[in-house]
Tab-separated table of C-alpha atoms in Angstrom:
chain	number	residue	atom	x	y	z
A	1	MET	CA	102.892	-18.712	-119.500
A	2	LYS	CA	104.502	-21.871	-118.302
A	3	ARG	CA	107.870	-20.304	-119.034
A	4	TRP	CA	106.897	-17.035	-117.282
A	5	VAL	CA	106.238	-18.764	-113.995
A	6	GLY	CA	109.208	-21.039	-114.301
A	7	LEU	CA	111.660	-18.196	-114.926
A	8	MET	CA	110.476	-15.867	-112.174
A	9	ALA	CA	112.781	-17.064	-109.464
A	10	ILE	CA	115.811	-16.953	-111.794
A	11	GLY	CA	114.842	-13.529	-113.119
A	12	THR	CA	114.549	-12.108	-109.634
A	13	MET	CA	118.062	-13.255	-108.735
A	14	VAL	CA	119.488	-11.733	-111.907
A	15	PHE	CA	117.759	-8.457	-111.214
A	16	MET	CA	119.125	-8.242	-107.680
A	17	LEU	CA	122.672	-8.623	-108.948
A	18	ALA	CA	122.103	-6.087	-111.707
A	19	ALA	CA	120.445	-3.579	-109.417
A	20	CYS	CA	123.355	-3.702	-107.004
A	21	GLY	CA	125.626	-2.908	-109.926
A	22	GLY	CA	124.105	0.488	-110.609
A	23	GLY	CA	120.350	0.324	-111.118
A	24	GLY	CA	120.447	0.186	-114.904
A	25	LYS	CA	122.741	3.186	-115.447
A	26	ASP	CA	126.144	3.324	-117.080
A	27	ASP	CA	128.621	5.599	-115.328
A	28	ASN	CA	130.314	6.278	-118.665
A	29	ASN	CA	127.067	7.462	-120.233
A	30	THR	CA	125.465	9.367	-117.369
A	31	THR	CA	124.881	12.564	-119.353
A	32	THR	CA	123.405	10.765	-122.356
A	33	THR	CA	121.147	8.577	-120.215
A	34	GLU	CA	119.778	11.470	-118.189
A	35	THR	CA	119.169	13.486	-121.351
A	36	GLN	CA	117.254	10.621	-122.960
A	37	THR	CA	115.170	9.907	-119.878
A	38	SER	CA	114.153	13.472	-119.132
A	39	THR	CA	113.814	14.808	-122.693
A	40	ASP	CA	112.475	11.870	-124.639
A	41	THR	CA	111.186	14.182	-127.355
A	42	GLN	CA	114.722	14.940	-128.552
A	43	THR	CA	117.559	12.869	-129.896
A	44	THR	CA	120.782	12.516	-127.943
A	45	GLU	CA	122.597	14.473	-130.611
A	46	THR	CA	120.306	17.520	-130.331
A	47	ALA	CA	119.659	17.551	-126.591
A	48	THR	CA	120.329	20.871	-124.866
A	49	ASP	CA	120.103	22.266	-121.385
A	50	ASP	CA	116.856	23.983	-122.429
A	51	PRO	CA	114.806	21.299	-124.191
A	52	ALA	CA	111.698	22.134	-126.151
A	53	PRO	CA	108.309	21.221	-124.645
A	54	ALA	CA	107.053	17.717	-125.322
A	55	GLU	CA	105.083	17.418	-128.546
A	56	ALA	CA	101.372	16.732	-128.450
A	57	ASP	CA	100.266	13.254	-129.425
A	58	ASP	CA	99.105	14.207	-132.891
A	59	GLN	CA	102.352	16.122	-133.562
A	60	LEU	CA	104.830	13.470	-132.460
A	61	THR	CA	107.175	12.695	-135.332
A	62	PRO	CA	110.241	10.460	-135.502
A	63	GLU	CA	113.730	11.841	-135.065
A	64	ASP	CA	115.662	12.510	-138.279
A	65	GLY	CA	117.572	9.405	-139.282
A	66	ALA	CA	115.817	7.214	-136.733
A	67	THR	CA	116.079	3.445	-136.990
A	68	LEU	CA	114.617	0.968	-134.537
A	69	VAL	CA	115.466	-2.466	-133.190
A	70	VAL	CA	112.629	-4.544	-131.741
A	71	TRP	CA	112.891	-7.681	-129.642
A	72	ASP	CA	110.141	-10.255	-130.052
A	73	SER	CA	109.665	-13.972	-129.588
A	74	LYS	CA	109.881	-16.461	-132.405
A	75	THR	CA	106.148	-17.167	-132.313
A	76	GLY	CA	105.330	-13.501	-132.926
A	77	ARG	CA	107.846	-13.021	-135.695
A	78	GLY	CA	105.473	-13.090	-138.653
A	79	PHE	CA	103.205	-10.454	-137.151
A	80	ILE	CA	105.939	-8.090	-136.028
A	81	ASP	CA	107.715	-8.340	-139.391
A	82	GLU	CA	104.509	-7.241	-141.091
A	83	MET	CA	104.053	-4.355	-138.649
A	84	ALA	CA	107.655	-3.276	-139.204
A	85	LYS	CA	107.041	-3.014	-142.951
A	86	GLN	CA	103.861	-0.988	-142.444
A	87	PHE	CA	105.529	1.343	-139.956
A	88	GLU	CA	108.449	2.046	-142.281
A	89	ALA	CA	106.053	2.712	-145.147
A	90	GLU	CA	104.090	5.228	-143.036
A	91	TYR	CA	106.868	6.928	-141.065
A	92	GLY	CA	110.018	6.220	-143.054
A	93	VAL	CA	111.708	4.542	-140.081
A	94	PRO	CA	113.388	1.172	-140.744
A	95	VAL	CA	112.653	-1.461	-138.085
A	96	LYS	CA	114.898	-4.462	-137.461
A	97	VAL	CA	113.434	-7.418	-135.550
A	98	GLU	CA	115.608	-9.621	-133.350
A	99	GLU	CA	114.342	-12.828	-131.764
A	100	VAL	CA	114.479	-12.701	-127.954
A	101	GLU	CA	111.840	-14.611	-125.990
A	102	SER	CA	109.612	-12.369	-123.881
A	103	PRO	CA	110.512	-13.866	-120.461
A	104	ASP	CA	114.227	-13.297	-121.198
A	105	GLN	CA	114.027	-9.678	-122.240
A	106	VAL	CA	114.281	-7.899	-118.876
A	107	ASN	CA	117.324	-9.955	-117.923
A	108	LYS	CA	118.988	-9.203	-121.256
A	109	LEU	CA	118.061	-5.520	-121.145
A	110	THR	CA	119.626	-5.211	-117.684
A	111	THR	CA	123.059	-5.617	-119.260
A	112	ASP	CA	122.462	-4.633	-122.874
A	113	GLY	CA	120.502	-1.435	-122.174
A	114	PRO	CA	123.221	0.551	-120.389
A	115	ALA	CA	125.783	-0.744	-122.865
A	116	GLY	CA	123.802	0.650	-125.790
A	117	LEU	CA	123.148	-2.824	-127.187
A	118	GLY	CA	119.509	-3.246	-126.201
A	119	ALA	CA	116.517	-3.028	-128.499
A	120	ASP	CA	114.637	0.259	-128.694
A	121	LEU	CA	111.404	-1.624	-127.990
A	122	VAL	CA	110.881	-4.686	-125.860
A	123	ASN	CA	107.860	-6.636	-124.696
A	124	PHE	CA	107.523	-8.803	-121.617
A	125	PRO	CA	104.956	-10.064	-119.071
A	126	ASN	CA	103.633	-7.540	-116.577
A	127	ASP	CA	104.971	-9.367	-113.516
A	128	GLN	CA	108.473	-8.268	-114.580
A	129	LEU	CA	107.627	-4.577	-114.805
A	130	GLY	CA	108.659	-3.734	-111.235
A	131	ARG	CA	112.131	-5.108	-111.862
A	132	ALA	CA	112.454	-3.153	-115.074
A	133	VAL	CA	111.308	0.127	-113.529
A	134	SER	CA	113.456	-0.286	-110.418
A	135	ALA	CA	116.479	-0.804	-112.657
A	136	GLY	CA	115.650	2.269	-114.767
A	137	LEU	CA	115.224	0.255	-117.950
A	138	VAL	CA	111.974	1.599	-119.445
A	139	LEU	CA	110.473	4.991	-120.215
A	140	GLU	CA	107.074	6.190	-119.058
A	141	ASN	CA	104.227	6.010	-121.566
A	142	ASP	CA	103.589	9.747	-121.505
A	143	GLN	CA	102.638	11.066	-124.959
A	144	PHE	CA	100.104	8.275	-125.527
A	145	ALA	CA	98.953	7.754	-121.938
A	146	ASP	CA	95.410	9.033	-122.455
A	147	GLU	CA	94.964	7.071	-125.668
A	148	THR	CA	96.344	3.887	-124.128
A	149	THR	CA	94.170	4.226	-121.036
A	150	SER	CA	90.963	4.808	-122.957
A	151	SER	CA	91.557	2.149	-125.613
A	152	SER	CA	92.769	-0.715	-123.396
A	153	GLN	CA	90.988	-2.961	-120.903
A	154	GLU	CA	91.147	-1.590	-117.363
A	155	ASN	CA	92.862	-4.709	-115.999
A	156	ALA	CA	95.498	-4.414	-118.707
A	157	VAL	CA	96.213	-0.758	-117.933
A	158	LYS	CA	96.633	-1.570	-114.247
A	159	ALA	CA	98.936	-4.437	-115.085
A	160	VAL	CA	101.365	-2.290	-117.098
A	161	SER	CA	101.464	0.548	-114.566
A	162	TYR	CA	103.838	0.714	-111.637
A	163	ASP	CA	103.617	2.966	-108.593
A	164	GLY	CA	100.770	4.858	-110.262
A	165	ILE	CA	102.693	5.523	-113.493
A	166	LEU	CA	101.820	4.018	-116.876
A	167	TYR	CA	104.818	2.490	-118.629
A	168	GLY	CA	103.461	-0.105	-121.022
A	169	TYR	CA	101.459	-0.216	-124.223
A	170	PRO	CA	99.242	-3.311	-123.667
A	171	ARG	CA	99.624	-5.900	-126.410
A	172	THR	CA	97.936	-9.154	-125.407
A	173	VAL	CA	96.186	-10.633	-122.394
A	174	GLU	CA	95.918	-14.184	-121.164
A	175	THR	CA	94.623	-16.195	-118.290
A	176	TYR	CA	93.493	-19.746	-117.708
A	177	ALA	CA	89.986	-21.095	-117.933
A	178	LEU	CA	88.041	-24.337	-117.978
A	179	ILE	CA	88.765	-26.477	-121.046
A	180	TYR	CA	86.284	-29.336	-121.278
A	181	ASN	CA	85.674	-32.394	-123.426
A	182	LYS	CA	82.327	-31.950	-125.194
A	183	ALA	CA	81.843	-35.696	-125.485
A	184	ILE	CA	81.867	-35.942	-121.685
A	185	PHE	CA	79.928	-32.717	-121.117
A	186	PRO	CA	77.615	-32.493	-124.152
A	187	GLU	CA	75.376	-29.917	-122.465
A	188	GLY	CA	78.252	-27.586	-121.670
A	189	ALA	CA	80.704	-27.054	-118.871
A	190	PRO	CA	79.681	-27.297	-115.215
A	191	LYS	CA	79.038	-23.895	-113.671
A	192	SER	CA	80.336	-24.605	-110.176
A	193	PHE	CA	82.863	-26.739	-108.350
A	194	GLU	CA	79.964	-28.247	-106.466
A	195	ASP	CA	78.556	-29.517	-109.772
A	196	ILE	CA	81.966	-30.940	-110.683
A	197	VAL	CA	82.234	-32.774	-107.368
A	198	THR	CA	78.795	-34.318	-107.879
A	199	PHE	CA	79.687	-35.409	-111.419
A	200	ALA	CA	83.077	-36.800	-110.368
A	201	LYS	CA	81.538	-39.157	-107.843
A	202	THR	CA	79.836	-41.077	-110.652
A	203	TYR	CA	82.454	-40.590	-113.404
A	204	ASN	CA	85.858	-41.095	-111.784
A	205	ASP	CA	87.619	-44.444	-112.221
A	206	ALA	CA	91.323	-44.319	-111.336
A	207	LYS	CA	92.006	-47.759	-112.829
A	208	LYS	CA	90.821	-46.460	-116.201
A	209	ASN	CA	92.469	-43.050	-115.763
A	210	LYS	CA	89.080	-41.377	-115.754
A	211	TYR	CA	88.920	-38.121	-113.842
A	212	ALA	CA	86.395	-35.307	-113.939
A	213	ILE	CA	88.915	-32.491	-113.506
A	214	MET	CA	92.630	-31.772	-113.215
A	215	TRP	CA	94.857	-28.747	-112.854
A	216	GLU	CA	98.495	-28.369	-111.822
A	217	VAL	CA	97.727	-28.834	-108.139
A	218	GLY	CA	101.280	-28.018	-107.056
A	219	ASN	CA	101.492	-24.755	-109.001
A	220	PHE	CA	100.458	-21.631	-107.096
A	221	TYR	CA	99.722	-19.859	-110.374
A	222	PHE	CA	96.671	-22.084	-110.796
A	223	ASN	CA	95.839	-22.358	-107.084
A	224	TYR	CA	95.675	-18.663	-106.273
A	225	GLY	CA	92.008	-18.510	-107.254
A	226	PHE	CA	91.003	-20.717	-104.340
A	227	LEU	CA	92.426	-18.152	-101.915
A	228	GLY	CA	91.616	-14.975	-103.850
A	229	SER	CA	87.997	-15.898	-104.509
A	230	ASN	CA	87.347	-16.110	-100.775
A	231	GLY	CA	88.941	-12.800	-99.785
A	232	GLY	CA	92.615	-13.687	-99.670
A	233	TYR	CA	95.094	-11.512	-101.519
A	234	LEU	CA	98.795	-11.320	-102.274
A	235	PHE	CA	99.733	-7.731	-101.496
A	236	GLY	CA	97.591	-4.831	-100.351
A	237	GLU	CA	96.451	-1.831	-102.379
A	238	GLY	CA	95.969	-3.764	-105.573
A	239	GLY	CA	99.181	-5.751	-105.358
A	240	THR	CA	101.467	-2.786	-104.682
A	241	LYS	CA	101.986	-2.807	-100.898
A	242	ALA	CA	104.611	-5.426	-100.133
A	243	ASP	CA	104.299	-5.217	-96.350
A	244	ASP	CA	100.579	-6.061	-96.477
A	245	ILE	CA	100.264	-9.768	-97.248
A	246	GLY	CA	96.819	-11.354	-97.229
A	247	LEU	CA	97.631	-14.983	-97.982
A	248	ASN	CA	96.778	-16.113	-94.463
A	249	ASN	CA	93.683	-14.070	-93.644
A	250	ASP	CA	90.362	-15.736	-92.858
A	251	GLY	CA	89.265	-15.810	-96.494
A	252	ALA	CA	92.517	-17.348	-97.672
A	253	VAL	CA	92.356	-20.025	-94.978
A	254	ALA	CA	88.769	-20.876	-95.938
A	255	GLY	CA	89.853	-21.097	-99.565
A	256	ALA	CA	92.748	-23.404	-98.715
A	257	LYS	CA	90.365	-25.709	-96.847
A	258	PHE	CA	88.037	-25.844	-99.850
A	259	PHE	CA	91.054	-26.539	-102.072
A	260	ALA	CA	92.076	-29.455	-99.839
A	261	SER	CA	88.558	-30.899	-99.924
A	262	LEU	CA	88.869	-31.456	-103.673
A	263	LYS	CA	91.389	-34.211	-103.129
A	264	GLU	CA	88.293	-36.388	-102.700
A	265	ILE	CA	87.770	-36.214	-106.467
A	266	LEU	CA	91.436	-35.956	-107.437
A	267	PRO	CA	93.186	-38.466	-105.159
A	268	MET	CA	96.738	-37.780	-106.356
A	269	ASN	CA	99.643	-35.944	-104.762
A	270	THR	CA	100.609	-32.565	-106.164
A	271	GLY	CA	103.765	-33.857	-107.853
A	272	ASP	CA	101.759	-36.444	-109.786
A	273	VAL	CA	99.532	-33.935	-111.599
A	274	THR	CA	101.768	-32.385	-114.226
A	275	TYR	CA	101.114	-30.499	-117.442
A	276	ASP	CA	102.097	-33.499	-119.559
A	277	ILE	CA	100.015	-35.978	-117.560
A	278	LYS	CA	96.929	-33.789	-117.904
A	279	LYS	CA	97.528	-33.303	-121.597
A	280	GLY	CA	97.896	-37.041	-122.139
A	281	LEU	CA	94.654	-37.868	-120.347
A	282	PHE	CA	92.716	-35.072	-122.024
A	283	THR	CA	93.841	-35.992	-125.527
A	284	ALA	CA	93.109	-39.652	-124.732
A	285	GLY	CA	89.527	-38.661	-123.975
A	286	THR	CA	89.400	-39.747	-120.317
A	287	LEU	CA	89.881	-36.385	-118.581
A	288	GLY	CA	86.719	-34.316	-118.562
A	289	ILE	CA	88.105	-30.902	-117.615
A	290	ASP	CA	91.547	-29.340	-117.758
A	291	ILE	CA	92.105	-25.957	-116.112
A	292	ASN	CA	94.651	-24.458	-118.466
A	293	GLY	CA	95.494	-21.533	-120.703
A	294	PRO	CA	95.299	-20.833	-124.432
A	295	TRP	CA	98.899	-21.974	-124.832
A	296	THR	CA	97.748	-25.609	-124.672
A	297	LEU	CA	95.046	-25.388	-127.330
A	298	ALA	CA	97.327	-26.113	-130.277
A	299	ASP	CA	98.002	-29.588	-128.879
A	300	TYR	CA	94.308	-30.192	-128.265
A	301	LYS	CA	93.403	-29.133	-131.784
A	302	THR	CA	95.994	-31.532	-133.201
A	303	SER	CA	94.592	-34.400	-131.143
A	304	GLY	CA	91.160	-34.033	-132.699
A	305	ILE	CA	89.367	-33.752	-129.340
A	306	ASP	CA	86.126	-31.809	-129.568
A	307	TYR	CA	86.643	-29.324	-126.757
A	308	GLY	CA	85.041	-26.188	-125.454
A	309	VAL	CA	86.220	-23.386	-123.181
A	310	ALA	CA	84.266	-21.728	-120.376
A	311	PRO	CA	85.027	-19.390	-117.476
A	312	LEU	CA	86.246	-21.093	-114.320
A	313	PRO	CA	83.575	-22.682	-112.115
A	314	THR	CA	82.315	-20.739	-109.140
A	315	ILE	CA	83.429	-21.540	-105.601
A	316	GLU	CA	80.548	-21.500	-103.145
A	317	GLY	CA	78.707	-19.124	-105.448
A	318	LYS	CA	81.650	-16.763	-106.008
A	319	PRO	CA	83.539	-16.307	-109.287
A	320	MET	CA	86.955	-17.959	-109.225
A	321	THR	CA	89.567	-15.237	-109.576
A	322	SER	CA	92.364	-16.402	-111.833
A	323	PHE	CA	95.798	-14.897	-112.222
A	324	SER	CA	96.235	-13.090	-115.503
A	325	GLY	CA	99.184	-11.853	-117.474
A	326	VAL	CA	99.522	-8.911	-119.818
A	327	LYS	CA	102.261	-8.617	-122.376
A	328	ALA	CA	103.009	-5.054	-123.367
A	329	TRP	CA	105.480	-3.045	-125.369
A	330	TYR	CA	107.964	-0.857	-123.512
A	331	VAL	CA	110.452	1.743	-124.700
A	332	ASN	CA	114.045	1.179	-123.627
A	333	SER	CA	115.149	4.149	-121.513
A	334	PHE	CA	118.551	4.075	-123.242
A	335	THR	CA	117.152	4.404	-126.785
A	336	LYS	CA	118.538	7.100	-129.060
A	337	TYR	CA	115.147	7.465	-130.725
A	338	PRO	CA	112.441	7.715	-128.035
A	339	LYS	CA	109.926	9.497	-130.248
A	340	ALA	CA	110.140	6.908	-133.013
A	341	ALA	CA	110.010	4.115	-130.451
A	342	LYS	CA	106.901	5.510	-128.755
A	343	LEU	CA	105.217	5.929	-132.122
A	344	PHE	CA	105.925	2.293	-132.972
A	345	ALA	CA	104.615	1.076	-129.602
A	346	ASN	CA	101.380	2.976	-130.160
A	347	PHE	CA	101.223	1.827	-133.790
A	348	VAL	CA	101.364	-1.884	-132.932
A	349	THR	CA	98.701	-1.648	-130.210
A	350	SER	CA	95.968	-0.121	-132.348
A	351	LYS	CA	92.708	-1.952	-132.948
A	352	GLU	CA	93.820	-2.919	-136.439
A	353	ALA	CA	97.205	-4.215	-135.318
A	354	GLU	CA	95.862	-6.293	-132.442
A	355	LEU	CA	93.161	-7.790	-134.659
A	356	LYS	CA	95.841	-8.757	-137.149
A	357	GLU	CA	97.858	-10.439	-134.407
A	358	PHE	CA	94.733	-12.308	-133.289
A	359	GLN	CA	94.189	-13.505	-136.845
A	360	MET	CA	97.821	-14.519	-137.325
A	361	ASN	CA	98.687	-15.927	-133.889
A	362	GLY	CA	95.417	-16.432	-132.024
A	363	THR	CA	96.485	-14.054	-129.237
A	364	LEU	CA	93.871	-12.190	-127.210
A	365	PRO	CA	94.005	-8.419	-127.648
A	366	ALA	CA	94.118	-5.837	-124.887
A	367	ASN	CA	92.501	-3.194	-127.105
A	368	LYS	CA	88.791	-2.800	-126.259
A	369	GLU	CA	87.693	-2.047	-129.815
A	370	ALA	CA	89.513	-5.121	-131.068
A	371	ILE	CA	87.821	-7.249	-128.412
A	372	GLY	CA	84.438	-5.944	-129.545
A	373	ASP	CA	85.076	-6.938	-133.140
A	374	SER	CA	82.795	-9.646	-134.519
A	375	SER	CA	85.760	-11.877	-135.367
A	376	ILE	CA	86.512	-12.194	-131.642
A	377	GLN	CA	83.019	-11.994	-130.195
A	378	GLY	CA	81.976	-14.704	-132.615
A	379	ASP	CA	84.790	-17.000	-131.496
A	380	ALA	CA	83.489	-18.933	-128.484
A	381	VAL	CA	86.943	-19.987	-127.267
A	382	SER	CA	88.402	-16.482	-127.340
A	383	LYS	CA	85.310	-14.986	-125.752
A	384	ALA	CA	85.433	-17.493	-122.880
A	385	PHE	CA	89.048	-16.627	-122.063
A	386	LEU	CA	88.234	-12.908	-122.263
A	387	ASP	CA	85.221	-13.375	-119.972
A	388	GLN	CA	87.532	-15.038	-117.438
A	389	PHE	CA	90.097	-12.261	-117.874
A	390	ALA	CA	87.412	-9.763	-116.863
A	391	VAL	CA	87.277	-11.311	-113.363
A	392	SER	CA	90.995	-12.063	-113.170
A	393	GLN	CA	93.721	-10.379	-111.141
A	394	PRO	CA	96.922	-9.304	-112.892
A	395	MET	CA	99.985	-10.809	-111.266
A	396	PRO	CA	101.586	-8.131	-109.080
A	397	SER	CA	104.542	-6.465	-110.756
A	398	ILE	CA	106.468	-5.463	-107.640
A	399	PRO	CA	109.856	-7.197	-107.236
A	400	GLU	CA	108.670	-8.892	-104.024
A	401	MET	CA	106.383	-11.090	-106.108
A	402	GLY	CA	109.375	-13.302	-106.809
A	403	ASN	CA	109.425	-14.279	-103.127
A	404	VAL	CA	105.853	-15.612	-103.181
A	405	TRP	CA	105.903	-18.588	-105.530
A	406	ASN	CA	107.861	-21.229	-103.647
A	407	PRO	CA	106.522	-20.627	-100.091
A	408	ALA	CA	102.911	-20.407	-101.292
A	409	ALA	CA	103.199	-23.532	-103.429
A	410	ALA	CA	104.859	-25.452	-100.603
A	411	ALA	CA	102.143	-24.453	-98.118
A	412	LEU	CA	99.301	-25.611	-100.333
A	413	SER	CA	101.155	-28.803	-101.194
A	414	GLU	CA	101.434	-29.582	-97.463
A	415	VAL	CA	97.726	-28.939	-97.033
A	416	TRP	CA	96.877	-31.168	-100.013
A	417	ASN	CA	99.423	-33.974	-99.611
A	418	ASP	CA	99.800	-34.196	-95.854
A	419	GLY	CA	96.565	-32.761	-94.486
A	420	LYS	CA	98.443	-29.978	-92.689
A	421	ASP	CA	96.333	-27.354	-90.950
A	422	ALA	CA	95.590	-24.636	-93.519
A	423	LYS	CA	96.107	-21.740	-91.126
A	424	ALA	CA	99.452	-23.051	-89.890
A	425	ALA	CA	100.699	-23.745	-93.409
A	426	LEU	CA	99.731	-20.309	-94.716
A	427	ASP	CA	101.133	-18.538	-91.638
A	428	ASN	CA	104.450	-20.241	-92.304
A	429	ALA	CA	104.401	-19.249	-95.972
A	430	VAL	CA	103.693	-15.610	-95.171
A	431	GLN	CA	106.533	-15.514	-92.662
A	432	GLN	CA	108.912	-16.936	-95.278
A	433	ILE	CA	107.801	-14.271	-97.759
A	434	LYS	CA	108.334	-11.501	-95.184
A	435	ASP	CA	111.773	-12.844	-94.318
A	436	ALA	CA	112.787	-12.939	-97.987
A	437	ASN	CA	111.469	-9.412	-98.534
A	438	ALA	CA	113.495	-8.175	-95.586
A	439	VAL	CA	116.676	-9.779	-96.905
A	440	ASN	CA	116.191	-8.329	-100.362
A	441	ALA	CA	115.506	-4.871	-98.922
A	442	LYS	CA	118.975	-4.701	-97.322
């Protein structure tokens, strides 16, 4: 996740250049591309002006001679290699896996897709979906839409849909939660920020690097919950309406003021609270609580710290709404084998497949049956992250999301570091976002 947020601004710039170059289509392959997009139940070689009706889900079979290329990250390689073997054994379709990190895949597909060099299946975080759809890079999840919708968590389905259309096959979900040191909180994690503030007043000792709680105070990804939990929002209509920005409404302003009040128990500027600093203090045993995601747990396990995970503390009695991300599989719109590709995407998002990935990689499944399995429900850490995911908000996937990060982070940093008026700071951020949206719309 750290890489997702860090690459957003770069990815947005790449997309804008690519989109201006033709929206993901190759002028030399116009006929082939249109045939593949509109008749994804046929191969390019057999497409006609009068295509056969789409096959029903239970009748979908791979194209003759189909072979697939799949992009996946290095960390997922063992799992996807195993799935590739099983898929070939069941359907007779060879699957080649190439290592491309998830946050890089949309950028790479922008150039490789139209050139016929892209993978048949890709997977990336949901906040990049709007870019991919706008550039014409991915096919709709049509044959398996009902199955995907019924088998996946509702938040995950929303996250991999764009403009009311389902494109993705949800793979994994993640969000951040409260990771606490059990030696400091032997009776369990505090339930509210008010409890944390009370505890901090007796525990904190800056000279000994003792702090009750830390999070990346300068990172809007972690700060959104303070605004969203009080009625603020990014974009209207569930994150889809770019001209309706709610980051400076009354609820957001109240949330920013509450956020600023916490400097009393964390008297450091935003630039001084980094991922590495938090990790060092937590593994040293002096930081009581780290608000972080599952990506940091490997380091904490290695350190030997006895830690627990719990949903985020409430804010004035309200659940803290975290940002969440959903990785999903998508079918390249330029694939020669759309039927085989859709079958594979459905194959690797079954209950059995997502449980296997949980067992191999510790990832949290999007599949509801997998989540209900005793191996996950009996794992306190996984269950805590999933409980937080249930009250999370998927990061908006519209391209305008790329214009939010810097202005929003700067506004909250001014409120925290300099004591700037919350309303004035957020008004300025919203205006910057609107200005950037207007420029990008030209």
